[in-house]
Coordinates of C-alpha atoms in Angstrom, one line a residue:
M173 CA 36.0 15.2 4.5
R174 CA 34.9 11.6 4.6
V175 CA 36.5 9.5 7.4
P176 CA 38.0 6.3 5.9
G177 CA 36.1 3.2 6.6
W178 CA 38.9 1.5 8.5
R179 CA 39.3 4.5 10.8
R180 CA 35.6 4.6 11.5
A181 CA 35.7 0.9 12.5
V182 CA 38.7 1.5 14.9
L183 CA 36.9 4.5 16.4
A184 CA 33.6 2.5 16.7
V185 CA 35.4 -0.4 18.5
A186 CA 37.2 2.0 20.9
A187 CA 34.0 3.8 21.7
T188 CA 32.1 0.5 22.2
A189 CA 34.8 -0.7 24.6
A190 CA 34.7 2.5 26.6
L191 CA 30.9 2.4 26.8
S192 CA 30.9 -1.3 27.8
A193 CA 33.3 -0.6 30.6
A194 CA 30.9 2.1 31.8
G195 CA 28.0 -0.3 31.5
I196 CA 26.0 1.9 29.1
V197 CA 26.0 0.1 25.8
G198 CA 22.6 -0.8 24.5
T199 CA 21.5 -3.3 21.8
A200 CA 20.6 -0.4 19.4
T201 CA 24.3 0.8 19.1
P202 CA 25.0 1.3 15.4
A203 CA 27.7 -0.6 13.5
A204 CA 29.7 2.6 13.1
A205 CA 29.5 6.3 14.0
D206 CA 29.3 8.9 11.3
G207 CA 30.1 12.6 11.1
C208 CA 26.8 13.5 9.3
Y209 CA 24.1 11.3 10.9
T210 CA 24.1 8.1 13.0
W211 CA 21.0 5.9 13.1
Q212 CA 20.3 4.4 16.5
R213 CA 17.7 1.8 15.7
T214 CA 16.6 -0.6 13.1
L215 CA 13.9 0.8 10.8
R216 CA 11.1 -1.1 9.1
E217 CA 7.5 -0.6 7.9
G218 CA 5.4 1.1 10.6
R219 CA 8.3 3.1 12.1
T220 CA 8.1 6.9 12.1
G221 CA 10.4 9.7 13.1
A222 CA 13.2 12.0 12.1
D223 CA 15.5 9.0 11.5
V224 CA 13.1 7.6 8.9
R225 CA 13.1 11.0 7.2
Q226 CA 16.9 11.0 7.1
L227 CA 16.8 7.5 5.6
Q228 CA 14.2 8.5 3.0
I229 CA 16.4 11.4 1.7
R230 CA 19.2 8.9 1.0
V231 CA 17.1 6.2 -0.7
A232 CA 14.8 8.5 -2.6
G233 CA 16.7 7.8 -5.8
W234 CA 15.7 4.1 -5.6
G235 CA 11.9 4.6 -6.0
G236 CA 11.7 2.5 -9.1
Y237 CA 10.3 3.3 -12.5
G238 CA 8.2 6.4 -12.1
G239 CA 8.2 6.0 -8.3
T240 CA 8.6 8.7 -5.7
V241 CA 9.6 8.3 -2.1
V242 CA 7.8 10.9 -0.1
I243 CA 10.1 12.5 2.5
D244 CA 7.6 12.4 5.4
G245 CA 9.2 10.4 8.2
I246 CA 6.8 7.5 7.7
Y247 CA 8.3 4.1 6.8
G248 CA 5.7 2.8 4.4
P249 CA 5.7 0.3 1.5
R250 CA 7.4 2.7 -0.9
T251 CA 10.2 3.4 1.5
A252 CA 10.7 -0.3 2.2
A253 CA 10.8 -1.0 -1.6
A254 CA 13.4 1.8 -2.1
V255 CA 15.5 0.4 0.7
G256 CA 15.3 -3.0 -0.9
R257 CA 16.5 -1.6 -4.3
F258 CA 19.3 0.2 -2.5
Q259 CA 20.3 -3.0 -0.8
A260 CA 20.3 -5.0 -4.1
A261 CA 22.4 -2.3 -5.8
Y262 CA 25.1 -2.6 -3.2
G263 CA 25.1 -6.4 -2.7
L264 CA 23.4 -6.4 0.6
R265 CA 20.7 -8.8 1.9
V266 CA 17.4 -7.6 0.4
D267 CA 14.7 -7.4 3.0
G268 CA 13.6 -3.7 2.9
I269 CA 14.6 -3.3 6.5
A270 CA 17.3 -0.7 7.4
G271 CA 19.7 -2.1 9.9
R272 CA 23.4 -2.4 10.5
Q273 CA 24.5 -3.4 7.0
T274 CA 22.4 -0.8 5.3
Y275 CA 23.6 2.0 7.6
R276 CA 27.2 0.9 7.2
T277 CA 26.9 1.3 3.5
L278 CA 25.3 4.7 3.8
Y279 CA 28.0 5.8 6.2
E280 CA 30.6 4.8 3.5
L281 CA 28.7 6.7 0.9
Q282 CA 28.3 10.1 2.6
D283 CA 30.7 12.8 3.6
D284 CA 30.5 14.6 7.0
D285 CA 28.5 17.4 5.4
C286 CA 25.8 14.7 4.4
T287 CA 26.5 14.9 0.7
P288 CA 26.9 11.6 -1.2
A289 CA 30.3 10.3 -2.2
H290 CA 30.4 11.6 -5.8
F291 CA 28.6 15.0 -5.6
S292 CA 29.1 18.2 -3.6
Y293 CA 27.4 21.4 -2.6
L294 CA 30.0 23.2 -4.7
E295 CA 29.1 21.3 -7.8
L296 CA 25.4 22.2 -7.4
D297 CA 25.9 25.8 -6.5
D298 CA 25.1 28.9 -8.6
G299 CA 25.5 27.9 -12.3
C300 CA 26.9 31.3 -13.2
G301 CA 30.0 31.0 -11.0
G302 CA 28.6 32.5 -7.8
S303 CA 28.8 31.1 -4.3
G304 CA 26.3 30.6 -1.6
W305 CA 22.6 29.7 -1.9
D306 CA 21.0 33.1 -1.9
G307 CA 19.2 35.0 -4.6
G308 CA 16.4 32.5 -5.2
P309 CA 12.8 32.3 -4.1
L310 CA 13.6 30.3 -1.0
S311 CA 15.9 30.8 1.9
P312 CA 19.5 29.6 1.4
S313 CA 19.1 26.8 3.9
A314 CA 15.9 25.5 2.2
T315 CA 17.5 25.7 -1.3
R316 CA 20.6 23.9 0.0
A317 CA 18.4 21.1 1.5
N318 CA 16.6 20.6 -1.8
A319 CA 20.0 20.4 -3.6
L320 CA 21.0 17.7 -1.1
R321 CA 18.0 15.6 -2.0
M322 CA 18.9 15.9 -5.7
M323 CA 22.4 14.8 -5.0
W324 CA 21.3 11.6 -3.4
K325 CA 19.1 10.8 -6.4
L326 CA 22.1 11.5 -8.7
E327 CA 24.2 9.1 -6.6
A328 CA 21.6 6.4 -7.2
L329 CA 21.5 7.1 -10.9
R330 CA 25.3 7.0 -11.1
R331 CA 25.3 3.6 -9.3
S332 CA 22.7 2.2 -11.8
L333 CA 24.8 3.4 -14.7
G334 CA 27.9 1.4 -13.6
D335 CA 29.4 4.1 -11.3
H336 CA 30.6 6.1 -14.4
P337 CA 31.2 9.8 -13.7
L338 CA 28.3 12.2 -14.0
F339 CA 28.9 15.9 -14.1
V340 CA 26.4 18.7 -13.2
T341 CA 26.8 21.6 -15.7
S342 CA 24.1 23.7 -14.0
G343 CA 22.4 23.2 -10.6
F344 CA 21.0 25.9 -8.4
R345 CA 20.6 29.3 -10.1
S346 CA 19.9 32.6 -8.5
R347 CA 17.3 34.8 -10.2
W348 CA 20.1 36.8 -11.8
C349 CA 21.8 33.7 -13.1
N350 CA 18.6 32.1 -14.3
A351 CA 17.8 35.3 -16.3
R352 CA 21.3 35.4 -17.7
V353 CA 21.2 31.9 -19.2
G354 CA 17.6 32.3 -20.4
G355 CA 16.0 29.9 -18.0
A356 CA 12.2 29.6 -17.5
T357 CA 10.9 32.2 -15.1
R358 CA 9.6 29.4 -12.7
S359 CA 12.5 27.1 -13.3
Q360 CA 13.1 24.4 -10.7
H361 CA 16.8 25.4 -10.8
L362 CA 15.7 28.5 -8.8
Y363 CA 14.7 26.2 -5.9
G364 CA 17.7 23.8 -6.0
F365 CA 15.4 21.1 -7.4
A366 CA 17.0 20.7 -10.8
V367 CA 20.3 19.8 -12.5
D368 CA 21.6 19.7 -16.0
L369 CA 23.7 16.6 -16.5
V370 CA 26.4 15.2 -18.8
S371 CA 28.8 12.2 -18.7
P372 CA 32.0 11.4 -20.6
R373 CA 31.1 7.7 -20.7
I374 CA 27.3 7.5 -20.8
G375 CA 25.2 8.7 -23.7
L376 CA 22.5 11.3 -23.1
C377 CA 19.7 8.9 -24.0
A378 CA 21.0 6.3 -21.6
L379 CA 21.0 9.0 -18.9
A380 CA 17.5 10.2 -19.7
R381 CA 16.1 6.6 -19.9
E382 CA 17.6 5.5 -16.6
A383 CA 16.6 8.7 -14.8
R384 CA 13.0 7.5 -15.1
S385 CA 13.7 5.0 -12.3
H386 CA 15.5 7.3 -9.9
G387 CA 12.9 9.8 -8.6
F388 CA 13.1 12.5 -11.2
S389 CA 9.7 13.8 -12.2
G390 CA 11.1 16.2 -14.8
I391 CA 13.3 14.9 -17.7
L392 CA 14.2 16.8 -20.8
G393 CA 16.7 15.4 -23.2
P394 CA 17.7 15.1 -26.9
G395 CA 14.9 16.0 -29.2
Y396 CA 13.6 18.8 -26.9
P397 CA 14.8 22.3 -28.0
G398 CA 18.1 23.3 -26.3
H399 CA 18.8 19.9 -24.8
G400 CA 21.0 18.3 -27.4
T401 CA 24.1 18.6 -25.2
H402 CA 22.8 17.7 -21.7
V403 CA 19.9 16.1 -19.9
H404 CA 17.7 18.2 -17.6
L405 CA 16.5 16.5 -14.4
D406 CA 14.2 17.9 -11.7
A407 CA 11.9 16.9 -8.9
G408 CA 9.1 19.4 -9.5
T409 CA 6.4 17.2 -8.2
E410 CA 8.1 17.4 -4.8
N411 CA 8.4 21.2 -4.7
P412 CA 5.5 22.8 -2.7
A413 CA 6.7 26.2 -3.6
N414 CA 6.4 25.5 -7.4
R415 CA 4.8 22.1 -7.9
E416 CA 4.7 20.8 -11.4
S417 CA 3.2 17.7 -13.1
R418 CA 5.5 15.0 -14.2
Y419 CA 6.9 15.4 -17.7
W420 CA 9.4 13.1 -19.5
Y421 CA 10.3 14.4 -22.9
A422 CA 13.3 13.2 -25.0
P423 CA 11.9 12.3 -28.4
T424 CA 15.3 11.3 -29.8
C425 CA 15.5 8.8 -27.0
G426 CA 12.1 7.3 -27.8
F427 CA 9.9 8.8 -25.1
T428 CA 7.6 11.8 -25.0
G429 CA 5.5 11.4 -21.9
P430 CA 3.9 11.7 -19.5
L431 CA 3.5 15.3 -20.6
S432 CA 2.1 18.3 -18.9
P433 CA -1.7 18.6 -18.6
A434 CA -1.8 20.8 -21.7
G435 CA -0.5 17.8 -23.7
S436 CA 2.9 19.3 -24.6
P437 CA 6.2 19.6 -22.7
P438 CA 6.7 22.8 -20.6
R439 CA 9.0 25.5 -21.7
Q440 CA 12.1 24.6 -19.6
D441 CA 15.7 25.6 -19.3
P442 CA 18.3 25.6 -22.0

């Protein structure tokens, strides 16, 4: 459960006072502690490490039109640009440097299990009503980690669409579930790298168009068979176990590319 912001602030002040009395407070102390992850230093271009990777997971949905933030622990120009877009989206000073204000906003956005504010592991679990993350090609922990990356991209998409609710109708699918719904045999849903999405306030075409700017390499929407009631989003270009070329295909919404190398959209999930 997320700790309220005011309580975090009280805890942080109390902790800082105690540490100051002990003479062990350093200049890198973050603005607030967090139950999921706490950054201990300012990050900018040229920095490397596990803390950069944690940041990249959370800003990967701000890669810009057709952009992808590689989760590699290296703070390069694409990561800096994504941080800048994140900062702009939340009214922060835009400098592409992750510091106190950026971290404070991230802490407010995430729950203690590291999921973003408006999405949960339960929502992205087995689309046929199961529980757990087993039954796919990857280990449950690897599949769950992929789903977390998708959730942060969805959080960015939601923000850009005015923070209107988005609902996942199908996320991770076990092999059994995928066969039951007639999914493609190598569907990204099997890896936790795909979602089917709807919104009561946002049209499907608006969803599909905006998704092009939030790190989704696979987009299937209205005009593609079986996608008249939802938008399929995936990150297949980032999946080393089943890597796919980028494809954006929603003819009703006015776009049909980039397509697969064969020149036509792949057979994807209903």
